[in-house]
Coordinates of C-alpha atoms and ligand atoms in Angstrom, one line a residue:
X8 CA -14.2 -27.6 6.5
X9 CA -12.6 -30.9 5.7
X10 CA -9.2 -30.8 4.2
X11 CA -7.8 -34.3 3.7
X12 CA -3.9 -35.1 2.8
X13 CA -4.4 -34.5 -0.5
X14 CA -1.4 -35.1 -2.2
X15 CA -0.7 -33.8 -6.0
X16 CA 1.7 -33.4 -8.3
X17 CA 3.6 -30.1 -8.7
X18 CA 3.2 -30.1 -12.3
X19 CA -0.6 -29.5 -11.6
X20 CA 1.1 -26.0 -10.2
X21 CA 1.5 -25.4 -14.4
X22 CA -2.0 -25.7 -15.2
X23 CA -3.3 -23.5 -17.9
X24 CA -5.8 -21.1 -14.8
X25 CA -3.4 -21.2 -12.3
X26 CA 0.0 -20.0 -14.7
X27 CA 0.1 -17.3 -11.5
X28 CA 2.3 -19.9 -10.0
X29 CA 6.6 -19.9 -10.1
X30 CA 8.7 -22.9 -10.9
X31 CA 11.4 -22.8 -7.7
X32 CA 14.6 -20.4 -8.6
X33 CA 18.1 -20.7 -7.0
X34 CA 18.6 -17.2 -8.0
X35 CA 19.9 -14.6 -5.4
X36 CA 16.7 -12.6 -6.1
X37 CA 13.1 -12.2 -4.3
X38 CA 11.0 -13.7 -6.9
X39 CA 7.0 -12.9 -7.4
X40 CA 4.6 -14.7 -9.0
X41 CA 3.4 -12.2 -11.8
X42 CA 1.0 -9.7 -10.8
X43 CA 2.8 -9.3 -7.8
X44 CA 5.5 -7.2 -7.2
X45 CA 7.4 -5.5 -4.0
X46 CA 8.7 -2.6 -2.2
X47 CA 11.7 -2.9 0.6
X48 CA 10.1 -1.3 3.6
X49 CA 13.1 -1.8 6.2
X50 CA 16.0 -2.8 6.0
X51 CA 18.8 -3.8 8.7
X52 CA 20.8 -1.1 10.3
X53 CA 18.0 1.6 8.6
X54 CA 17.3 4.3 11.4
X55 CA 14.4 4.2 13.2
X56 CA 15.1 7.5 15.3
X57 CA 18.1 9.5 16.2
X58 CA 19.8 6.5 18.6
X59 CA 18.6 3.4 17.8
X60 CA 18.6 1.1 13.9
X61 CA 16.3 -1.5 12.9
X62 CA 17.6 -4.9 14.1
X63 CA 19.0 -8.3 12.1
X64 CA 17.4 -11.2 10.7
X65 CA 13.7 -9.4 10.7
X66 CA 11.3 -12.2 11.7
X67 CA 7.6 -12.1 12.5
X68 CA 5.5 -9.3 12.0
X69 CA 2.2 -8.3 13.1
X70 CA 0.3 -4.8 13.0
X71 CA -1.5 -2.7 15.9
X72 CA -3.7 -0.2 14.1
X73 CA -3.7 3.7 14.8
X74 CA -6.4 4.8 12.2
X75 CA -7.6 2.9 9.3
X76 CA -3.8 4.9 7.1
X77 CA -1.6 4.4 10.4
X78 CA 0.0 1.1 12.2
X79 CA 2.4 0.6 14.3
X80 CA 4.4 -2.0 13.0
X81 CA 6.2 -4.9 15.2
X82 CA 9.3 -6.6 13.9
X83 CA 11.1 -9.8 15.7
X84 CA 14.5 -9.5 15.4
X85 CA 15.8 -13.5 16.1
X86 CA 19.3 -13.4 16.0
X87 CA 22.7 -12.2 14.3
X88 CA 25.1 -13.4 11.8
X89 CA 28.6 -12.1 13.8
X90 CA 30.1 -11.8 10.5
X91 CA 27.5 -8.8 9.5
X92 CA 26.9 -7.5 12.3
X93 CA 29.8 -6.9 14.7
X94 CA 32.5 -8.4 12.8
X95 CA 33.9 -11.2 14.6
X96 CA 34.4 -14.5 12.9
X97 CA 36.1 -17.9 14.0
X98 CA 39.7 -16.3 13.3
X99 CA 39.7 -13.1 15.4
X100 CA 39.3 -13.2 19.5
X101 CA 36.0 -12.1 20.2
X102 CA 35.2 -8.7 22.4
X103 CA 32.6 -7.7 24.4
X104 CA 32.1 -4.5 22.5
X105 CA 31.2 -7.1 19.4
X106 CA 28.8 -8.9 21.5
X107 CA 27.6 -5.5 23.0
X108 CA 27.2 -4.6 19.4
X109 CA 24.9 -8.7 18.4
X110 CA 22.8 -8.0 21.5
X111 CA 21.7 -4.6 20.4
X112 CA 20.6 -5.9 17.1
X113 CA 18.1 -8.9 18.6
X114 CA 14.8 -8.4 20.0
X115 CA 12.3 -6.3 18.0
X116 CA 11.2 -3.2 16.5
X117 CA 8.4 -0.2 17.1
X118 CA 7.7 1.1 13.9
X119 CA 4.8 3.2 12.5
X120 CA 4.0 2.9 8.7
X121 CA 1.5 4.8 6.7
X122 CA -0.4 4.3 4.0
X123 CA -0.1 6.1 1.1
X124 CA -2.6 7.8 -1.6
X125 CA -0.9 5.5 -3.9
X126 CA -1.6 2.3 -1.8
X127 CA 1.6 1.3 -0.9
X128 CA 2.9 1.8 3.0
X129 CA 5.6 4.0 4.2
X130 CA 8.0 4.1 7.0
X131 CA 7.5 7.2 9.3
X132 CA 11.1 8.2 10.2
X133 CA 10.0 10.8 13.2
X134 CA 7.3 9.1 14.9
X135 CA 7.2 9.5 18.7
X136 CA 6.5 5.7 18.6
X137 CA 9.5 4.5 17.0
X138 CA 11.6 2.4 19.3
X139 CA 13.7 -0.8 19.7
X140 CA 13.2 -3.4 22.3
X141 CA 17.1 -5.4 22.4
X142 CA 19.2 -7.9 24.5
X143 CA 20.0 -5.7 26.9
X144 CA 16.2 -4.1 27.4
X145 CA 15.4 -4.6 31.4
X146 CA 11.9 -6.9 31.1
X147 CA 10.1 -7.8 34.1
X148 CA 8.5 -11.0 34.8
X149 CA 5.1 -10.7 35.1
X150 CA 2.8 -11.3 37.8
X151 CA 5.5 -10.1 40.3
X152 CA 7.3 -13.8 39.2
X153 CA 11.2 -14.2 40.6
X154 CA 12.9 -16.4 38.7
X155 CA 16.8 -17.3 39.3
X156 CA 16.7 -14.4 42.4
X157 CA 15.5 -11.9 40.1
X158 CA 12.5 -9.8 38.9
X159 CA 13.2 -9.3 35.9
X160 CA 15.4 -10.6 33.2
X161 CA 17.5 -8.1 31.0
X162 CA 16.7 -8.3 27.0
X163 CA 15.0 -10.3 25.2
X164 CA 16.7 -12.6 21.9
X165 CA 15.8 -15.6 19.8
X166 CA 12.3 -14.0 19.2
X167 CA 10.9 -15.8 16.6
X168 CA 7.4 -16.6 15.8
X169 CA 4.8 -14.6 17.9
X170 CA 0.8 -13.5 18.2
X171 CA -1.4 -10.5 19.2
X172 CA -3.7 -10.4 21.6
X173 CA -7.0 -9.7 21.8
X174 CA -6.4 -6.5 24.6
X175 CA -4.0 -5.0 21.7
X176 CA -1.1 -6.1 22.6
X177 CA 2.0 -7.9 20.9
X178 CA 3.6 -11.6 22.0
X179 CA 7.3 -12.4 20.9
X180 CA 8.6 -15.6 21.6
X181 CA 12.3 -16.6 22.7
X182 CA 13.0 -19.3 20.8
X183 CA 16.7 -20.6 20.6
X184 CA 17.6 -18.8 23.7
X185 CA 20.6 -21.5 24.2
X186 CA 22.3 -20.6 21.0
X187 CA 23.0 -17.3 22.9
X188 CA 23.4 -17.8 26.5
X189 CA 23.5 -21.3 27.3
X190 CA 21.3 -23.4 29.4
X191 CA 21.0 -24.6 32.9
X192 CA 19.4 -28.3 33.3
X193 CA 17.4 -29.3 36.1
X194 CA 19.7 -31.4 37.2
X195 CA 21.9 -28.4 37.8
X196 CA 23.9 -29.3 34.4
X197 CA 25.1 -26.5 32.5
X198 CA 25.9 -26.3 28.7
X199 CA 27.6 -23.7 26.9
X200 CA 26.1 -21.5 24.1
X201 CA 27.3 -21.6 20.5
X202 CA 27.4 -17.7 20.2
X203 CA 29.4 -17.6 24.0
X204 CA 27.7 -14.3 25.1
X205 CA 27.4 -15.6 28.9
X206 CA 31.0 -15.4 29.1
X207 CA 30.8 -11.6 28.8
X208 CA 27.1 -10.8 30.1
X209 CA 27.5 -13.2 33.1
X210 CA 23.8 -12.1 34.8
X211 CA 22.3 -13.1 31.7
X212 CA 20.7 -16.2 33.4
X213 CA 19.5 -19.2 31.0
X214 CA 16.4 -19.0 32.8
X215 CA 15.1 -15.6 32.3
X216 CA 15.4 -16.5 28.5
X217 CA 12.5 -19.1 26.5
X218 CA 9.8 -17.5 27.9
X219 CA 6.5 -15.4 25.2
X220 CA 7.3 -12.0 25.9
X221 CA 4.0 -9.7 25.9
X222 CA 4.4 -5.8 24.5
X223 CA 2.5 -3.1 24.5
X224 CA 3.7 -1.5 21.0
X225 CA 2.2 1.9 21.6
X226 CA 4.3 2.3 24.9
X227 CA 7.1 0.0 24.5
X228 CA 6.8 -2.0 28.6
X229 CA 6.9 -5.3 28.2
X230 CA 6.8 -8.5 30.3
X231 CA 7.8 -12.2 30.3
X232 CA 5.5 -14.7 31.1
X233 CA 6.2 -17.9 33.2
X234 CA 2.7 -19.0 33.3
X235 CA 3.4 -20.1 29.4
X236 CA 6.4 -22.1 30.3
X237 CA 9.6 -21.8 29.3
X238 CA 11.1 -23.5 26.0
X239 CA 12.2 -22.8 22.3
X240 CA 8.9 -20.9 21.9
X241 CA 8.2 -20.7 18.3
X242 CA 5.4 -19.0 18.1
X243 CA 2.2 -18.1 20.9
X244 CA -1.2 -17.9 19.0
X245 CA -4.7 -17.2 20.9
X246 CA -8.1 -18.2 20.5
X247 CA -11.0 -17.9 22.7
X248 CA -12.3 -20.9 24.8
X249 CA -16.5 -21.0 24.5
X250 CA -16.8 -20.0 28.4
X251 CA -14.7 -16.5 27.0
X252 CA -11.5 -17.6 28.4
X253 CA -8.5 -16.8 26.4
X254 CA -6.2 -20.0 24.8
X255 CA -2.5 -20.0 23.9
X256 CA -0.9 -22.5 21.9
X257 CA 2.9 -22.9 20.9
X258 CA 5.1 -25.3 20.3
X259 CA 8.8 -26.0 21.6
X260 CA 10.5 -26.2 18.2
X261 CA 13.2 -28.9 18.6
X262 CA 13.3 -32.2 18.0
X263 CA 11.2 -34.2 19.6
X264 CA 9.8 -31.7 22.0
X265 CA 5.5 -31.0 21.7
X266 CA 3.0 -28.8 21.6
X267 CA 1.6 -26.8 24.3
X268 CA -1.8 -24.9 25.4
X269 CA -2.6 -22.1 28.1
X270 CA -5.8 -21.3 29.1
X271 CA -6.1 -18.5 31.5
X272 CA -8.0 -17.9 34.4
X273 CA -9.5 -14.5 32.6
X274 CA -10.4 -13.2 29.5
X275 CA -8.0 -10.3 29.3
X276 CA -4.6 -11.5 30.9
X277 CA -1.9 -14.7 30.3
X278 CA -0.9 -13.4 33.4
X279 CA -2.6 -17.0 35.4
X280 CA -4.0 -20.1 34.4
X281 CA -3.3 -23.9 33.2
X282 CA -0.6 -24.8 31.2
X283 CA -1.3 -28.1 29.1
X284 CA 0.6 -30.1 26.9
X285 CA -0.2 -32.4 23.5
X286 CA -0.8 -36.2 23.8
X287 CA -1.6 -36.6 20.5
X288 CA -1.4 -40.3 20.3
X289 CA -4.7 -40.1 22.7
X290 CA -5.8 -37.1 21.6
X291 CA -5.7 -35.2 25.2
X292 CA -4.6 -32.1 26.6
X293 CA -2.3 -33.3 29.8
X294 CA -2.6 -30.8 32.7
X295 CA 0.8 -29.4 33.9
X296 CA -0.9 -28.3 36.9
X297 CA 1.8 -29.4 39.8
X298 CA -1.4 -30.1 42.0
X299 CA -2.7 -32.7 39.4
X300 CA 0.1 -35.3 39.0
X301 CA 1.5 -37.3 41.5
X302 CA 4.9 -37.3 39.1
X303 CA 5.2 -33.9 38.9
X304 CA 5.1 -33.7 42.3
X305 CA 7.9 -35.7 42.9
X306 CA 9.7 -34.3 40.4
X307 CA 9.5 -30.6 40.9
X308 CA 9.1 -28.4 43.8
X309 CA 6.6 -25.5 43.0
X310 CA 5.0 -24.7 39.7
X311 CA 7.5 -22.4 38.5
X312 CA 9.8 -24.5 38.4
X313 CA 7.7 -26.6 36.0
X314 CA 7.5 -23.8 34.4
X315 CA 11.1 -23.1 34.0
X316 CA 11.7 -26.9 32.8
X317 CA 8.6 -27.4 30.9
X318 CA 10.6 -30.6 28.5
X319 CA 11.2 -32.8 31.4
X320 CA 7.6 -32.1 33.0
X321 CA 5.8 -32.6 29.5
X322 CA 7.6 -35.8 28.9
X323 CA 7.3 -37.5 32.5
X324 CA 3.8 -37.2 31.8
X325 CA 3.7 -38.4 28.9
X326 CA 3.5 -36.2 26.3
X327 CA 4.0 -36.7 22.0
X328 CA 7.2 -36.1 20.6
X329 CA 6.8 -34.2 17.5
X330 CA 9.0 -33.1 14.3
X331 CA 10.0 -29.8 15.3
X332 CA 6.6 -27.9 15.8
X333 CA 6.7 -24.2 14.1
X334 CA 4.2 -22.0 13.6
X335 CA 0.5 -22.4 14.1
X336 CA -2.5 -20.5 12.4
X337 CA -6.2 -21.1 13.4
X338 CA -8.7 -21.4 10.4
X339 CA -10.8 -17.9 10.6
X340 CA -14.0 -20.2 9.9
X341 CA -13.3 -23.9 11.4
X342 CA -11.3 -23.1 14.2
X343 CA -9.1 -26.0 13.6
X344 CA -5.8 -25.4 14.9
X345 CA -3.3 -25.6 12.1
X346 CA 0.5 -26.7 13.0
X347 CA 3.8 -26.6 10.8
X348 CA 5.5 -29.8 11.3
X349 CA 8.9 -29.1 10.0
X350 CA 11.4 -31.9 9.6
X351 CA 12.9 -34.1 11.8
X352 CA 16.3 -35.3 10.5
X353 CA 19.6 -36.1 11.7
X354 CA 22.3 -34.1 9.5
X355 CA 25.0 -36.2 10.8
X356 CA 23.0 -39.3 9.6
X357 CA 21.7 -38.6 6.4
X358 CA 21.1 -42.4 5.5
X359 CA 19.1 -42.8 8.7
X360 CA 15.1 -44.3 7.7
X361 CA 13.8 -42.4 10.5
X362 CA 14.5 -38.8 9.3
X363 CA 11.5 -36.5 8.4
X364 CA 13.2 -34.7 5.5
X365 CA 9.9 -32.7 4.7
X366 CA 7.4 -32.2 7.4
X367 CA 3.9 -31.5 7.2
X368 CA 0.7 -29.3 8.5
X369 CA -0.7 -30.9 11.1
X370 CA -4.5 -30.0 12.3
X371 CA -5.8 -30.2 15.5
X372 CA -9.5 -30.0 15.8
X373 CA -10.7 -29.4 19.5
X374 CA -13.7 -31.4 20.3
X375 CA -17.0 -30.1 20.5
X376 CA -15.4 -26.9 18.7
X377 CA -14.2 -25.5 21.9
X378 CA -10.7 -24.3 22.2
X379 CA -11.0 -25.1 26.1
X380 CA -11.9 -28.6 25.6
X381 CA -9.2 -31.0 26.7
X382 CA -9.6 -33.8 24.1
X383 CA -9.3 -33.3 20.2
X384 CA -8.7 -35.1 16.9
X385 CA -6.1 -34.8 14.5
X386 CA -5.6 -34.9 11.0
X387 CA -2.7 -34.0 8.2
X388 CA -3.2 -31.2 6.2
X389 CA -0.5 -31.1 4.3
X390 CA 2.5 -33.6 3.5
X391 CA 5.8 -31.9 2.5
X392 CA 8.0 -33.7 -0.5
X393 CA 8.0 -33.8 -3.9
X394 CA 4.3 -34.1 -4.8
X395 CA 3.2 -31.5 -2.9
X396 CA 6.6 -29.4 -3.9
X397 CA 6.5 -27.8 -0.3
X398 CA 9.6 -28.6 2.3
X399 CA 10.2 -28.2 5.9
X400 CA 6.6 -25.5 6.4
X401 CA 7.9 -22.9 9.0
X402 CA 5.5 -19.9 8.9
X403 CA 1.2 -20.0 8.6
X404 CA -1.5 -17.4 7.6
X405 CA -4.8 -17.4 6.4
X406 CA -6.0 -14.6 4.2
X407 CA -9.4 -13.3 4.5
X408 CA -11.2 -16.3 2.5
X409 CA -9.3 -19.0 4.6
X410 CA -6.8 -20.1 2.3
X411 CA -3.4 -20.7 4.1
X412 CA -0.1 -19.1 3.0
X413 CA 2.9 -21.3 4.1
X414 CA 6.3 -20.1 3.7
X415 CA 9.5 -22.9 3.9
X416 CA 12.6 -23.0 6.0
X417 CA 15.4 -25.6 4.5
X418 CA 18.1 -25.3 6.1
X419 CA 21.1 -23.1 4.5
X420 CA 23.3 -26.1 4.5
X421 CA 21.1 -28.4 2.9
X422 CA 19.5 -26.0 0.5
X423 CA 19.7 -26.7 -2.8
X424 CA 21.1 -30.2 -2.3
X425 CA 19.6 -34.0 -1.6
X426 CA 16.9 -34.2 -0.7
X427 CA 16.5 -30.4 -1.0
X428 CA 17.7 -30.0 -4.5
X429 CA 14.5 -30.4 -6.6
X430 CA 12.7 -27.5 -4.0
X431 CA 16.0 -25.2 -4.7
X432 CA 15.7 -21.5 -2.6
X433 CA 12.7 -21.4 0.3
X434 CA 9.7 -20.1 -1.0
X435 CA 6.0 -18.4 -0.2
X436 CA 3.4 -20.8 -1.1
X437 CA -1.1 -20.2 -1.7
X438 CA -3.0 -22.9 -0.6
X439 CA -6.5 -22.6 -1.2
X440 CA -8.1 -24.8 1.5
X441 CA -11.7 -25.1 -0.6
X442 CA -12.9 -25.6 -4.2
X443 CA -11.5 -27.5 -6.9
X444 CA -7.5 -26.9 -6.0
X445 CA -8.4 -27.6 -2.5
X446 CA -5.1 -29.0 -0.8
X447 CA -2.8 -27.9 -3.5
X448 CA 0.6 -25.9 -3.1
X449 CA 0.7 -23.1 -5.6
X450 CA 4.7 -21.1 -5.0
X451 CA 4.2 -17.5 -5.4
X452 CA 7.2 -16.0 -4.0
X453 CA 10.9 -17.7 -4.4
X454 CA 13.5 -16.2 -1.4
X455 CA 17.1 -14.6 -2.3
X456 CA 20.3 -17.3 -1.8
X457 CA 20.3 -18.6 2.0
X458 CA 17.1 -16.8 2.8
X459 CA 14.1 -17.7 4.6
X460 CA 10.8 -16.0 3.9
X461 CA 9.0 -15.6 7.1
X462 CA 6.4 -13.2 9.4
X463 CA 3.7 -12.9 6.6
X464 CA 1.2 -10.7 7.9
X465 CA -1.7 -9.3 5.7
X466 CA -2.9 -6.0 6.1
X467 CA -6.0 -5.1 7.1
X468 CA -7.3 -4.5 4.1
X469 CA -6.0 -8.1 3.1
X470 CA -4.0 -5.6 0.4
X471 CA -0.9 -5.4 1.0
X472 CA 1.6 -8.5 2.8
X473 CA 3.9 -7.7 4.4
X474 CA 6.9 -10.6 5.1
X475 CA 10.0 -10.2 6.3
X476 CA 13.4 -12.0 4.3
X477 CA 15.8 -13.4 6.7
X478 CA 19.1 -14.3 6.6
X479 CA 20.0 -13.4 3.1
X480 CA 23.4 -14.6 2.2
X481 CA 24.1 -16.7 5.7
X482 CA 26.4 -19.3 4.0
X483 CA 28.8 -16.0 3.9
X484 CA 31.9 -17.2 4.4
X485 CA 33.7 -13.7 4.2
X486 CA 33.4 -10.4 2.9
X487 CA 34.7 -11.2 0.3
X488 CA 32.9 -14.3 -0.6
X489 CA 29.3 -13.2 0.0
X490 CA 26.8 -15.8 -1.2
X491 CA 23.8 -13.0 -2.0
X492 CA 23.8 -9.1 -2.8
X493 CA 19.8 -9.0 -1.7
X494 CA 18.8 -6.3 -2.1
X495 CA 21.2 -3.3 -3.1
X496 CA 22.6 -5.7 -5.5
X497 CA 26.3 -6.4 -6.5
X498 CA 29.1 -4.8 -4.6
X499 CA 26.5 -4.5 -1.2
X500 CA 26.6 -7.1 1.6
X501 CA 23.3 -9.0 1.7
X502 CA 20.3 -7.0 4.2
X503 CA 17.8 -8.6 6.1
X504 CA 14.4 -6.8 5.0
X505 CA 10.5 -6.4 6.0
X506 CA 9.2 -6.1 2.5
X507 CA 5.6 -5.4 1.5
X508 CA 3.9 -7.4 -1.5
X509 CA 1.1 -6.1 -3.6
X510 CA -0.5 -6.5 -6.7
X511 CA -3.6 -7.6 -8.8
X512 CA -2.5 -11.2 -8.3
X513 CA -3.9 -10.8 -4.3
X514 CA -7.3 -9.7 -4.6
X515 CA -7.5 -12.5 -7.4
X516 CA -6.4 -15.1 -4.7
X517 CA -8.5 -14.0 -2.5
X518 CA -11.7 -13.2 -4.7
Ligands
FEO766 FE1 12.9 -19.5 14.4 FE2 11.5 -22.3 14.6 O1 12.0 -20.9 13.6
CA767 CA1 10.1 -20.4 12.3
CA768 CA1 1.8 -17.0 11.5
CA769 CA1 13.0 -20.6 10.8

C-alpha cells in the first residue's frame, strides 16, 4: 500500500464527515472524541493481590488470551515520580527505604481482566495469576549468558515499549536504564544516574540493565536477552522472515542512536541468532556478527560484549543516526515496518537550525517483502508539525483494517509552549492509511495536564482499547501545587491509569 508524505492542513480534521475529530485541549481531563467514552481499569497503588499494588507510570500494554471473556493483562511500569511515590524530593536526604519503596513500583504487572455481559472489561482481584514483576525481581540471563560475573541480573526498570511473541509470550524493554542506575562505558568510564539508586543497591550493575526482557505472563519466569543487545530499548516488535525465522526490530531511543534487527537462528526462540543494525543512508542491514568485521574485532573481545555496548559497535560500522527512534508497528497487510521518529532537539539550544522539533513515521520496506532480507527502502509516512497537527509520534498500532493509531509524547517542559503551543496536551490520533483521508491525522483522544497517552492495545475483538495515561501531573512541584487531579478529581493527587476506550465511534473507524 503506498502511503506518501502527504501533508494537510489540520483544519481538514473539521470537515463536515469527519466532525468525530477533537480540537487539542490543555484541560487536566482525558478527552474522547464523541462516541467514545472510558472506564479506569487500574490505577497506581490499586491491589492486585494481598502483597503486592499495581506499579507507576503504566506504559505498554499487550494481552495473552485465556478464553475468548478472559486475558491476562501485561502492564510496563517505566519509572517513578519520587515525589508520588516514596516521598523524597530535592530538599529531604534521600533513604533507601524510599528507593526500596521507587524500585518496587517499576517493572510490570500480571493482571487478568474479564469481559463483561455488558461489554466492558473488569479487573479480577483474586486471580491466581495476579502478580508483579519489580526492580528487585531476580531475572536470569538467558541462554545460560554471564554478564558482569553474574547469571542473572536483579529487577527489571525503565520498561517501556515492548512486543509478544509468537510462542505466547510477553517482551518488555529497558529503556532509560541510566536514569536509574547509571552506566558503565566501554572504556571503563562510569557516569552517575539522575535518580542515584546505585548508591544504595550497589550489585545493581549497569550492565544487567538495557536489555528486552521476555515473560511468560501465565507463570511469571522471565529472562533477559543479550542476543538483542543491550541499549535504551524502546520497544522489540517481531515478524516472521520468509524462510520461518523469527525478526525483532527496536530502536535505541536517544539521540542519534539507530535502529536494530534480530533474526534468530529458530523459529520459536530470541534465545540465538544475528543482530543487525540500520544503514539507512544505503539502505542495508549491517551484521553485528563479531566474526564478520574486521573493526569489530579489534574493537571488542567476544560477542557479548558487543552485545553489552551495542552504540559503539553500531556506529564503528557505520550505522544511521536517527531522531530518537520509538515505537514501531508492522502494517497487518504490507508488512512495511513502520517507525516513530520522535524529535531531535537540543533544549539547551532552542535557536539551533538543526533541531527536529516534530519528528515523523518513518517506513521501512524490506526488499523482496521479506523481513530477513538485508537491504530495504525507505520512505516517510508521516511528518509531524503544524500541517499534520501531530508532534513528537511515540506509540504505533494498527487496528484491524490497517489504519495506524499514533499517540504523542511532548515533553512536560515544553508542553504547551513554542513550538509546542499550537499542539497543547499530547494526544491519540486515527490515521486512516487508505481511501480518500489517506495520510491524514484525525485527534481522538486529548491526555490530562503533563500526561502521555501510551501502550494502545486493541482487543481482540478490535472493541475495546485499552491505553495506558502516564505521568499525569509530572510538572508537580509539591503536594500542594499539583499540576493535574486525573482521575479522582480535585483534592486527589494525579494517578497513573490503564484505561479502556469504547464506543460506537470504533467500529465506525474501523468499518
Ligand atoms: Fe519510554 Fe522512548 O519512550
Ligand atoms: Ca515511548
Ligand atoms: Ca505499539
Ligand atoms: Ca515516552
Amino acid at each position: 500500500m503506498a502511503f506518501g508524505p502527504t501533508i494537510l492542513a489540520m483544519s481538514s480534521c473539521q470537515s463536515k464527515n469527519k466532525s468525530f475529530a477533537i480540537i487539542p485541549s490543555d484541560k487536566d481531563d482525558l478527552i474522547l472524541s464523541e462516541g467514545l467514552h472510558y472506564d479506569v481499569l487500574l490505577k497506581w497503588g490499586d491491589k492486585i493481590n494481598s502483597h503486592e499494588a499495581f506499579g507507576y507510570n503504566n506504559d505498554y500494554t499487550a494481552l495473552t488470551y485465556l478464553s475468548k471473556d478472559r486475558a491476562l493483562l501485561w502492564v510496563n511500569h517505566e519509572y517513578v515520580h519520587p515525589l508520588f511515590v516514596s516521598g523524597y524530593t530535592r530538599e529531604t536526604k534521600r533513604t533507601k527505604e524510599q528507593v526500596t519503596t521507587e524500585l518496587t513500583a517499576c517493572g510490570g504487572s500480571i493482571v487478568e481482566i474479564k469481559k463483561n455481559l455488558n461489554g466492558t472489561w473488569s479487573f479480577v482481584s483474586d486471580s491466581k495469576y495476579n502478580r508483579r514483576l519489580t526492580g528487585l525481581t531476580k531475572i536470569p540471563f538467558a541462554a545460560d549468558k554471564v554478564v558482569a560475573n553474574k547469571k542473572f541480573g536483579i529487577g527489571t526498570f525503565g520498561n517501556c515499549a515492548g512486543g509478544v511473541t509468537p510462542w505466547g509470550t510477553i517482551l518488555t524493554c529497558e529503556e532509560n536504564y541510566d536514569s536509574f542506575i547509571g552506566e558503565l562505558s566501554h572504556e571503563g568510564e562510569k557516569s552517575e544516574s539522575r535518580y542515584g539508586w546505585e548508591k544504595y543497591y550497589p550489585d545493581h550493575h549497569p550492565h544487567h540493565y538495557g536489555w528486552v526482557v521476555e515473560v511468560n505472563p501465565r507463570t511469571g519466569e522471565a529472562k533477559k536477552h543479550t542476543s538483542i543487545g543491550r541499549y535504551a530499548h524502546e520497544c522489540c516488535t517481531l515478524a516472521k522472515a520468509q524462510d520461518g525465522r523469527v525478526v525483532a526490530y527496536s530502536g535505541d531511543d536517544r539521540k542519534n542512536e539507530f535502529i536494530y534487527k534480530f533474526v534468530s537462528n529458530t523459529k520459536d526462540s530470541l534465545d540465538d541468532g544475528e543482530l543487525f543494525v540500520a544503514d539507512i543512508t544505503n539502505g542495508k542491514w549491517l551484521s553485528l556478527d563479531i566474526n564478520k568485521s574486521e573493526v569489530l574485532k579489534k574493537n571488542f573481545k567476544s560477542q557479548l560484549e558487543i552485545q553489552i555496548h551495542c552504540r559503539k559497535a553500531a556506529r564503528l560500522i557505520g550505522a544511521t543516526p536517527c531522531d530518537r527512534p520509538e515505537d514501531i508497528e508492522i502494517h497487518p497487510s504490507t508488512g512495511d515496518v513502520y517507525i516513530a521518529l520522535t524529535n531531535n532537539y537540543s533544549s539547551r539550544d532552542l535557536k539551533n537550525p538543526k533541531n527536529n522539533f516534530f519528528g515523523k513515521i518513518l517506513k521501512i520496506i524490506p526488499d523482496n517483502g521479506d523481513h530477513g532480507s538485508l537491504s530495504f527502502k525507505t520512505a516517510d509516512s508521516l511528518i509531524g508539525g503544524e500541517e499534520s497537527g501531530v508532534a513528537c509520534p511515540d506509540n504505533l498500532a494498527f487496528d484491524k483494517k490497517g489504519n495506524l493509531w499514533v499517540t504523542t509524547d511532548m515533553s512536560g517542559s515544553m508542553m504547551n509552549k513554542v513550538p509546542y503551543k499550537k499542539f497543547k496536551n499530547n494526544g491519540l490520533f486515527y490515521i486512516p492509511l487508505a481511501g480518500k483521508d489517506a495520510g491524514k491525522a484525525f485527534q481522538v483522544a486529548s491526555a490530562p495536564k503533563d500526561a502521555e497517552l501510551t501502550g494502545i492495545t486493541f482487543s481482540e475483538d478490535y472493541k475495546t482499547l485499552f491505553m495506558s495515561v502516564q505521568h499525569p501531573g509530572e510538572k508537580s512541584r509539591s503536594l500542594d501545587a499539583l499540576t493535574s487531579h486525573w482521575p479522582e478529581g480535585k483534592g486527589n493527587v494525579p494517578k497513573p491509569s490503564v484505561v479502556q476506550i469504547q464506543g460506537e465511534l470504533l467500529d465506525k473507524l474501523m468499518s
